mmCIF file of C-alpha atoms in Angstrom:
data_model
loop_
_atom_site.group_PDB
_atom_site.id
_atom_site.type_symbol
_atom_site.label_atom_id
_atom_site.label_comp_id
_atom_site.label_asym_id
_atom_site.label_seq_id
_atom_site.Cartn_x
_atom_site.Cartn_y
_atom_site.Cartn_z
ATOM 1 C CA UNK A 137 4.324 -123.735 -116.790
ATOM 2 C CA UNK A 138 7.145 -121.650 -118.223
ATOM 3 C CA UNK A 139 6.999 -118.922 -120.844
ATOM 4 C CA UNK A 140 10.486 -119.562 -122.178
ATOM 5 C CA UNK A 141 12.952 -122.420 -122.284
ATOM 6 C CA UNK A 142 16.565 -121.501 -122.960
ATOM 7 C CA UNK A 143 17.807 -124.577 -124.831
ATOM 8 C CA UNK A 144 21.587 -124.682 -124.465
ATOM 9 C CA UNK A 145 23.674 -126.846 -126.817
ATOM 10 C CA UNK A 146 27.178 -127.936 -125.970
ATOM 11 C CA UNK A 147 29.707 -125.144 -126.678
ATOM 12 C CA UNK A 148 27.232 -122.306 -127.255
ATOM 13 C CA UNK A 149 28.198 -118.735 -128.025
ATOM 14 C CA UNK A 150 28.417 -117.539 -124.435
ATOM 15 C CA UNK A 151 26.978 -114.060 -124.829
ATOM 16 C CA UNK A 152 23.818 -115.470 -126.448
ATOM 17 C CA UNK A 153 23.212 -117.398 -123.240
ATOM 18 C CA UNK A 154 24.093 -114.635 -120.803
ATOM 19 C CA UNK A 155 22.199 -111.978 -122.784
ATOM 20 C CA UNK A 156 19.062 -114.096 -122.651
ATOM 21 C CA UNK A 157 19.316 -114.587 -118.899
ATOM 22 C CA UNK A 158 20.089 -110.923 -118.191
ATOM 23 C CA UNK A 159 17.187 -109.709 -120.334
ATOM 24 C CA UNK A 160 14.705 -112.161 -118.834
ATOM 25 C CA UNK A 161 15.867 -111.467 -115.278
ATOM 26 C CA UNK A 162 15.576 -107.707 -115.733
ATOM 27 C CA UNK A 163 12.181 -108.065 -117.413
ATOM 28 C CA UNK A 164 10.946 -110.105 -114.441
ATOM 29 C CA UNK A 165 12.077 -107.377 -112.040
ATOM 30 C CA UNK A 166 10.340 -104.652 -114.067
ATOM 31 C CA UNK A 167 7.097 -106.508 -114.777
ATOM 32 C CA UNK A 168 5.309 -105.357 -111.622
ATOM 33 C CA UNK A 169 5.848 -101.716 -112.604
ATOM 34 C CA UNK A 170 3.717 -102.122 -115.716
ATOM 35 C CA UNK A 171 1.179 -104.480 -114.187
ATOM 36 C CA UNK A 172 2.047 -107.691 -116.033
ATOM 37 C CA UNK A 173 3.055 -111.091 -114.739
ATOM 38 C CA UNK A 174 6.828 -111.638 -114.705
ATOM 39 C CA UNK A 175 8.181 -113.962 -117.392
ATOM 40 C CA UNK A 176 9.077 -117.460 -116.223
ATOM 41 C CA UNK A 177 11.819 -119.546 -117.753
ATOM 42 C CA UNK A 178 14.068 -122.524 -117.293
ATOM 43 C CA UNK A 179 17.460 -123.463 -118.686
ATOM 44 C CA UNK A 180 17.674 -126.898 -120.281
ATOM 45 C CA UNK A 181 20.006 -129.127 -122.262
ATOM 46 C CA UNK A 182 19.729 -132.542 -123.879
ATOM 47 C CA UNK A 183 22.182 -133.814 -121.274
ATOM 48 C CA UNK A 184 21.536 -132.013 -117.973
ATOM 49 C CA UNK A 185 24.294 -130.725 -115.757
ATOM 50 C CA UNK A 186 27.092 -128.227 -116.184
ATOM 51 C CA UNK A 187 27.559 -126.623 -119.622
ATOM 52 C CA UNK A 188 30.911 -124.975 -120.290
ATOM 53 C CA UNK A 189 30.428 -121.539 -121.835
ATOM 54 C CA UNK A 190 34.107 -120.721 -122.239
ATOM 55 C CA UNK A 191 36.390 -118.225 -120.514
ATOM 56 C CA UNK A 192 35.756 -119.978 -117.211
ATOM 57 C CA UNK A 193 31.975 -119.540 -117.317
ATOM 58 C CA UNK A 194 29.705 -122.470 -116.503
ATOM 59 C CA UNK A 195 25.942 -122.925 -116.501
ATOM 60 C CA UNK A 196 23.768 -125.418 -114.645
ATOM 61 C CA UNK A 197 21.063 -126.933 -116.867
ATOM 62 C CA UNK A 198 18.025 -129.156 -116.356
ATOM 63 C CA UNK A 199 17.047 -131.991 -118.665
ATOM 64 C CA UNK A 200 15.178 -130.925 -121.779
ATOM 65 C CA UNK A 201 11.715 -132.496 -121.437
ATOM 66 C CA UNK A 202 10.582 -135.168 -123.862
ATOM 67 C CA UNK A 203 7.169 -133.534 -123.943
ATOM 68 C CA UNK A 204 6.929 -129.780 -124.141
ATOM 69 C CA UNK A 205 4.090 -127.320 -123.931
ATOM 70 C CA UNK A 206 2.987 -125.480 -127.051
ATOM 71 C CA UNK A 207 2.772 -122.375 -124.872
ATOM 72 C CA UNK A 208 6.531 -122.358 -124.310
ATOM 73 C CA UNK A 209 8.851 -120.418 -126.568
ATOM 74 C CA UNK A 210 12.180 -122.201 -126.900
ATOM 75 C CA UNK A 211 15.174 -119.887 -127.283
ATOM 76 C CA UNK A 212 18.275 -121.200 -129.049
ATOM 77 C CA UNK A 213 21.635 -119.438 -128.574
ATOM 78 C CA UNK A 214 24.158 -119.465 -131.385
ATOM 79 C CA UNK A 215 26.870 -122.076 -131.748
ATOM 80 C CA UNK A 216 30.437 -121.056 -130.997
ATOM 81 C CA UNK A 217 31.895 -121.223 -134.510
ATOM 82 C CA UNK A 218 34.179 -118.823 -136.357
ATOM 83 C CA UNK A 219 33.280 -119.467 -139.995
ATOM 84 C CA UNK A 220 31.158 -121.579 -142.319
ATOM 85 C CA UNK A 221 33.853 -124.233 -142.708
ATOM 86 C CA UNK A 222 33.233 -125.344 -139.100
ATOM 87 C CA UNK A 223 29.495 -125.916 -139.532
ATOM 88 C CA UNK A 224 29.530 -129.472 -140.885
ATOM 89 C CA UNK A 225 31.845 -130.722 -138.151
ATOM 90 C CA UNK A 226 29.804 -129.026 -135.419
ATOM 91 C CA UNK A 227 26.500 -130.359 -136.728
ATOM 92 C CA UNK A 228 27.996 -133.864 -136.828
ATOM 93 C CA UNK A 229 28.776 -133.833 -133.093
ATOM 94 C CA UNK A 230 26.861 -136.406 -130.969
ATOM 95 C CA UNK A 231 24.887 -133.798 -129.015
ATOM 96 C CA UNK A 232 23.171 -132.521 -132.156
ATOM 97 C CA UNK A 233 20.818 -135.395 -133.222
ATOM 98 C CA UNK A 234 18.885 -135.548 -129.914
ATOM 99 C CA UNK A 235 18.697 -131.749 -129.823
ATOM 100 C CA UNK A 236 17.394 -131.623 -133.393
ATOM 101 C CA UNK A 237 14.810 -134.306 -132.570
ATOM 102 C CA UNK A 238 13.620 -132.272 -129.571
ATOM 103 C CA UNK A 239 13.272 -129.135 -131.714
ATOM 104 C CA UNK A 240 11.236 -131.092 -134.247
ATOM 105 C CA UNK A 241 8.921 -132.438 -131.533
ATOM 106 C CA UNK A 242 8.378 -129.005 -130.037
ATOM 107 C CA UNK A 243 7.516 -127.500 -133.423
ATOM 108 C CA UNK A 244 5.107 -130.344 -134.196
ATOM 109 C CA UNK A 245 3.441 -129.775 -130.832
ATOM 110 C CA UNK A 246 2.727 -126.192 -131.907
ATOM 111 C CA UNK A 247 5.503 -124.507 -129.946
ATOM 112 C CA UNK A 248 7.512 -121.470 -131.007
ATOM 113 C CA UNK A 249 11.283 -121.684 -131.514
ATOM 114 C CA UNK A 250 13.479 -118.576 -131.594
ATOM 115 C CA UNK A 251 17.062 -118.950 -132.815
ATOM 116 C CA UNK A 252 19.828 -116.557 -133.756
ATOM 117 C CA UNK A 253 23.015 -116.672 -135.779
ATOM 118 C CA UNK A 254 24.323 -120.199 -136.453
ATOM 119 C CA UNK A 255 21.543 -121.880 -134.454
ATOM 120 C CA UNK A 256 19.297 -121.346 -137.489
ATOM 121 C CA UNK A 257 21.223 -124.280 -138.997
ATOM 122 C CA UNK A 258 19.840 -126.443 -136.177
ATOM 123 C CA UNK A 259 16.341 -125.495 -137.303
ATOM 124 C CA UNK A 260 17.279 -126.566 -140.807
ATOM 125 C CA UNK A 261 18.664 -129.866 -139.516
ATOM 126 C CA UNK A 262 15.299 -130.397 -137.819
ATOM 127 C CA UNK A 263 13.536 -129.949 -141.166
ATOM 128 C CA UNK A 264 11.747 -126.792 -140.047
ATOM 129 C CA UNK A 265 12.915 -124.311 -142.693
ATOM 130 C CA UNK A 266 11.310 -125.665 -145.878
ATOM 131 C CA UNK A 267 9.048 -123.014 -147.385
ATOM 132 C CA UNK A 268 9.919 -120.529 -144.652
ATOM 133 C CA UNK A 269 11.490 -117.093 -144.784
ATOM 134 C CA UNK A 270 14.321 -116.659 -142.267
ATOM 135 C CA UNK A 271 17.346 -114.593 -141.441
ATOM 136 C CA UNK A 272 20.697 -115.623 -139.994
ATOM 137 C CA UNK A 273 24.077 -114.059 -139.405
ATOM 138 C CA UNK A 274 24.886 -112.276 -142.652
ATOM 139 C CA UNK A 275 28.231 -114.032 -143.116
ATOM 140 C CA UNK A 276 26.524 -117.453 -143.041
ATOM 141 C CA UNK A 277 23.654 -116.535 -145.381
ATOM 142 C CA UNK A 278 25.317 -118.086 -148.423
ATOM 143 C CA UNK A 279 25.995 -121.326 -146.532
ATOM 144 C CA UNK A 280 22.368 -121.474 -145.379
ATOM 145 C CA UNK A 281 21.118 -121.026 -148.940
ATOM 146 C CA UNK A 282 23.245 -123.984 -150.019
ATOM 147 C CA UNK A 283 21.894 -126.379 -147.389
ATOM 148 C CA UNK A 284 18.323 -125.020 -147.397
ATOM 149 C CA UNK A 285 17.481 -124.369 -151.066
ATOM 150 C CA UNK A 286 13.725 -124.290 -150.383
ATOM 151 C CA UNK A 287 14.109 -121.546 -147.795
ATOM 152 C CA UNK A 288 14.037 -117.819 -148.445
ATOM 153 C CA UNK A 289 17.061 -116.353 -146.661
ATOM 154 C CA UNK A 290 16.969 -112.589 -146.009
ATOM 155 C CA UNK A 291 20.202 -111.579 -144.249
ATOM 156 C CA UNK A 292 19.284 -107.869 -144.311
ATOM 157 C CA UNK A 293 16.792 -108.470 -141.515
ATOM 158 C CA UNK A 294 17.814 -108.379 -137.876
ATOM 159 C CA UNK A 295 14.810 -110.439 -136.729
ATOM 160 C CA UNK A 296 12.160 -112.227 -138.779
ATOM 161 C CA UNK A 297 9.128 -114.256 -137.720
ATOM 162 C CA UNK A 298 7.495 -116.844 -139.958
ATOM 163 C CA UNK A 299 4.966 -119.246 -138.482
ATOM 164 C CA UNK A 300 6.374 -120.953 -135.381
ATOM 165 C CA UNK A 301 9.919 -119.747 -136.082
ATOM 166 C CA UNK A 302 11.595 -116.504 -135.074
ATOM 167 C CA UNK A 303 15.117 -116.078 -136.434
ATOM 168 C CA UNK A 304 17.758 -113.416 -135.913
ATOM 169 C CA UNK A 305 21.054 -112.317 -137.404
ATOM 170 C CA UNK A 306 24.631 -112.229 -136.147
ATOM 171 C CA UNK A 307 25.624 -112.908 -132.538
ATOM 172 C CA UNK A 308 24.486 -109.682 -130.875
ATOM 173 C CA UNK A 309 21.195 -109.873 -132.779
ATOM 174 C CA UNK A 310 20.292 -112.407 -130.100
ATOM 175 C CA UNK A 311 19.456 -109.408 -127.938
ATOM 176 C CA UNK A 312 16.984 -108.234 -130.597
ATOM 177 C CA UNK A 313 15.558 -111.755 -130.750
ATOM 178 C CA UNK A 314 14.850 -111.881 -127.013
ATOM 179 C CA UNK A 315 13.357 -108.381 -127.073
ATOM 180 C CA UNK A 316 11.087 -109.480 -129.909
ATOM 181 C CA UNK A 317 9.710 -112.579 -128.175
ATOM 182 C CA UNK A 318 9.291 -110.630 -124.935
ATOM 183 C CA UNK A 319 7.333 -107.968 -126.794
ATOM 184 C CA UNK A 320 5.113 -110.573 -128.441
ATOM 185 C CA UNK A 321 4.250 -112.231 -125.127
ATOM 186 C CA UNK A 322 4.392 -109.430 -122.577
ATOM 187 C CA UNK A 323 3.649 -106.303 -124.567
ATOM 188 C CA UNK A 324 5.274 -103.111 -125.708
ATOM 189 C CA UNK A 325 5.245 -101.359 -122.335
ATOM 190 C CA UNK A 326 7.440 -103.905 -120.548
ATOM 191 C CA UNK A 327 9.818 -104.200 -123.493
ATOM 192 C CA UNK A 328 10.145 -100.428 -123.784
ATOM 193 C CA UNK A 329 10.937 -100.126 -120.075
ATOM 194 C CA UNK A 330 13.473 -102.947 -120.406
ATOM 195 C CA UNK A 331 15.153 -101.134 -123.284
ATOM 196 C CA UNK A 332 15.320 -97.921 -121.265
ATOM 197 C CA UNK A 333 16.753 -99.678 -118.221
ATOM 198 C CA UNK A 334 19.489 -101.481 -120.165
ATOM 199 C CA UNK A 335 20.028 -98.883 -122.916
ATOM 200 C CA UNK A 336 19.059 -101.266 -125.700
ATOM 201 C CA UNK A 337 16.581 -100.869 -128.518
ATOM 202 C CA UNK A 338 15.092 -103.097 -131.177
ATOM 203 C CA UNK A 339 17.021 -102.825 -134.447
ATOM 204 C CA UNK A 340 15.386 -103.721 -137.758
ATOM 205 C CA UNK A 341 18.316 -104.384 -140.083
ATOM 206 C CA UNK A 342 21.819 -105.854 -140.015
ATOM 207 C CA UNK A 343 22.562 -104.403 -143.482
ATOM 208 C CA UNK A 344 24.713 -101.735 -141.858
ATOM 209 C CA UNK A 345 27.297 -104.356 -140.920
ATOM 210 C CA UNK A 346 27.313 -106.516 -144.047
ATOM 211 C CA UNK A 347 30.296 -106.930 -146.366
ATOM 212 C CA UNK A 348 29.647 -108.878 -149.608
ATOM 213 C CA UNK A 349 33.227 -110.182 -149.759
ATOM 214 C CA UNK A 350 33.069 -111.444 -146.162
ATOM 215 C CA UNK A 351 29.777 -113.212 -146.845
ATOM 216 C CA UNK A 352 31.618 -115.639 -149.123
ATOM 217 C CA UNK A 353 35.344 -115.296 -148.318
ATOM 218 C CA UNK A 354 36.128 -118.482 -150.233
ATOM 219 C CA UNK A 355 34.522 -117.169 -153.441
ATOM 220 C CA UNK A 356 37.142 -115.653 -155.731
ATOM 221 C CA UNK A 357 34.555 -114.184 -158.103
ATOM 222 C CA UNK A 358 32.848 -112.081 -155.422
ATOM 223 C CA UNK A 359 36.226 -110.953 -154.088
ATOM 224 C CA UNK A 360 37.293 -109.942 -157.613
ATOM 225 C CA UNK A 361 34.073 -108.052 -158.318
ATOM 226 C CA UNK A 362 33.994 -106.291 -154.960
ATOM 227 C CA UNK A 363 37.601 -105.200 -155.309
ATOM 228 C CA UNK A 364 37.040 -103.956 -158.864
ATOM 229 C CA UNK A 365 33.964 -101.928 -157.909
ATOM 230 C CA UNK A 366 35.744 -100.352 -154.928
ATOM 231 C CA UNK A 367 38.848 -99.494 -156.953
ATOM 232 C CA UNK A 368 36.783 -97.957 -159.758
ATOM 233 C CA UNK A 369 34.774 -95.584 -157.553
ATOM 234 C CA UNK A 370 33.604 -92.921 -158.144
ATOM 235 C CA UNK A 371 33.540 -93.861 -161.845
ATOM 236 C CA UNK A 372 30.376 -95.682 -162.964
ATOM 237 C CA UNK A 373 30.442 -99.477 -163.026
ATOM 238 C CA UNK A 374 28.028 -101.569 -165.079
ATOM 239 C CA UNK A 375 27.104 -105.223 -165.045
ATOM 240 C CA UNK A 376 28.706 -105.455 -168.473
ATOM 241 C CA UNK A 377 32.059 -104.141 -167.267
ATOM 242 C CA UNK A 378 31.971 -106.545 -164.327
ATOM 243 C CA UNK A 379 31.298 -109.461 -166.671
ATOM 244 C CA UNK A 380 34.202 -108.386 -168.862
ATOM 245 C CA UNK A 381 36.464 -108.064 -165.821
ATOM 246 C CA UNK A 382 35.546 -111.611 -164.766
ATOM 247 C CA UNK A 383 35.841 -112.851 -168.370
ATOM 248 C CA UNK A 384 32.338 -114.342 -168.369
ATOM 249 C CA UNK A 385 29.006 -113.473 -169.980
ATOM 250 C CA UNK A 386 26.534 -111.178 -168.225
ATOM 251 C CA UNK A 387 24.083 -114.092 -167.979
ATOM 252 C CA UNK A 388 26.689 -116.259 -166.246
ATOM 253 C CA UNK A 389 27.643 -113.357 -163.991
ATOM 254 C CA UNK A 390 24.032 -112.820 -162.946
ATOM 255 C CA UNK A 391 23.551 -116.510 -162.246
ATOM 256 C CA UNK A 392 26.741 -116.946 -160.223
ATOM 257 C CA UNK A 393 26.328 -113.786 -158.134
ATOM 258 C CA UNK A 394 22.690 -114.621 -157.393
ATOM 259 C CA UNK A 395 23.637 -118.142 -156.406
ATOM 260 C CA UNK A 396 26.051 -117.085 -153.666
ATOM 261 C CA UNK A 397 24.674 -113.723 -152.517
ATOM 262 C CA UNK A 398 20.967 -114.087 -153.157
ATOM 263 C CA UNK A 399 20.912 -110.920 -155.266
ATOM 264 C CA UNK A 400 22.304 -109.751 -158.586
ATOM 265 C CA UNK A 401 25.436 -107.821 -159.609
ATOM 266 C CA UNK A 402 23.586 -104.497 -159.789
ATOM 267 C CA UNK A 403 22.751 -104.764 -156.089
ATOM 268 C CA UNK A 404 26.352 -105.795 -155.421
ATOM 269 C CA UNK A 405 27.492 -102.535 -157.042
ATOM 270 C CA UNK A 406 25.088 -100.589 -154.841
ATOM 271 C CA UNK A 407 26.222 -102.485 -151.738
ATOM 272 C CA UNK A 408 29.874 -101.589 -152.312
ATOM 273 C CA UNK A 409 28.956 -97.950 -152.938
ATOM 274 C CA UNK A 410 26.803 -97.875 -149.831
ATOM 275 C CA UNK A 411 29.510 -99.448 -147.668
ATOM 276 C CA UNK A 412 31.996 -96.824 -148.846
ATOM 277 C CA UNK A 413 29.452 -94.065 -148.211
ATOM 278 C CA UNK A 414 28.835 -95.382 -144.698
ATOM 279 C CA UNK A 415 32.561 -95.341 -143.892
ATOM 280 C CA UNK A 416 32.932 -91.800 -145.243
ATOM 281 C CA UNK A 417 29.891 -90.560 -143.318
ATOM 282 C CA UNK A 418 31.103 -92.166 -140.095
ATOM 283 C CA UNK A 419 34.471 -90.423 -140.478
ATOM 284 C CA UNK A 420 32.578 -87.130 -140.268
ATOM 285 C CA UNK A 421 34.944 -85.113 -142.451
ATOM 286 C CA UNK A 422 32.799 -84.784 -145.582
ATOM 287 C CA UNK A 423 29.392 -83.339 -146.358
ATOM 288 C CA UNK A 424 26.632 -85.563 -147.711
ATOM 289 C CA UNK A 425 27.160 -84.045 -151.162
ATOM 290 C CA UNK A 426 30.905 -84.765 -151.050
ATOM 291 C CA UNK A 427 30.294 -88.348 -149.964
ATOM 292 C CA UNK A 428 27.788 -88.770 -152.782
ATOM 293 C CA UNK A 429 30.350 -87.582 -155.318
ATOM 294 C CA UNK A 430 33.069 -89.892 -153.974
ATOM 295 C CA UNK A 431 30.922 -93.011 -154.322
ATOM 296 C CA UNK A 432 29.485 -92.128 -157.724
ATOM 297 C CA UNK A 433 25.810 -91.963 -156.805
ATOM 298 C CA UNK A 434 24.986 -88.843 -158.792
ATOM 299 C CA UNK A 435 23.072 -86.790 -156.238
ATOM 300 C CA UNK A 436 22.531 -86.709 -152.494
ATOM 301 C CA UNK A 437 18.846 -87.605 -152.847
ATOM 302 C CA UNK A 438 19.876 -90.979 -154.286
ATOM 303 C CA UNK A 439 22.233 -91.579 -151.365
ATOM 304 C CA UNK A 440 19.571 -90.651 -148.831
ATOM 305 C CA UNK A 441 17.054 -92.929 -150.535
ATOM 306 C CA UNK A 442 19.486 -95.874 -150.585
ATOM 307 C CA UNK A 443 20.446 -95.361 -146.940
ATOM 308 C CA UNK A 444 16.800 -95.334 -145.936
ATOM 309 C CA UNK A 445 15.873 -98.370 -148.027
ATOM 310 C CA UNK A 446 18.909 -100.559 -147.293
ATOM 311 C CA UNK A 447 19.901 -99.462 -143.786
ATOM 312 C CA UNK A 448 16.781 -97.812 -142.423
ATOM 313 C CA UNK A 449 18.854 -94.722 -141.559
ATOM 314 C CA UNK A 450 19.456 -91.174 -142.745
ATOM 315 C CA UNK A 451 22.965 -89.643 -143.113
ATOM 316 C CA UNK A 452 22.830 -88.000 -139.682
ATOM 317 C CA UNK A 453 22.000 -91.330 -138.035
ATOM 318 C CA UNK A 454 24.849 -93.054 -139.873
ATOM 319 C CA UNK A 455 27.264 -90.424 -138.578
ATOM 320 C CA UNK A 456 26.092 -91.341 -135.068
#
């Protein structure tokens, strides 16, 4: 019996695969120090044999079993895609239907599936996202909302668990995903020691890295609004002025922004302000009060509150 199955699709994002194996291998070596059994895993694919990871890397895989144990947690690495426009073509490849069927069987058998980044779209293809709350890479959140309208997508989160599914954000969030499932199965002590040994820690949010315009690069409205807000800072911007700039009603503006971003124009204004504040804080040349003035937030208490709520950080932590 294995604790984890690393389920490798054709053309995966290589670091998702290697991160998983490095974390599990190190955890197995450290397990005896905290008095727990070492994690056991296997590496499988729909078609067994050599999987090309890119850059000359290859991985030997076993056949994914037709029957799986509900005790196994399946770990899905991300797909090697560059943007949302490549999703449909990748999901139409011949290796996907049998993989999706296997995911569906494992979930129906009561097993856990953990996927990061673009692999969350495989969970959707398997019909596992309806009524669930998930995260994914922030720049694919809009695309996931389109194909999974009955799913609550929360791209702010780094990792989120809902029922048998554990999902994670952008590519390097796969590390956070593996740490999470290790913690759930082997406890805090082993995971903490693993983090100390490899200098990694569990992160709660990917908000720090999100750019509204990059979330929907093909959307001219979001690009227009984001640019206008940034150019207007530190002067105040209202939903009404944004609607006028886009030459649409405030009701239409609210509907269209919510449709693509999952939140309204007021939060978009705050996101642009917060992104600018983050850049200014990271540069280290301005005080918190000066940064607050440059982004039009009124007072430093408001900035601190927004940083804590949206990023889970204080100004000193943002400065690094």
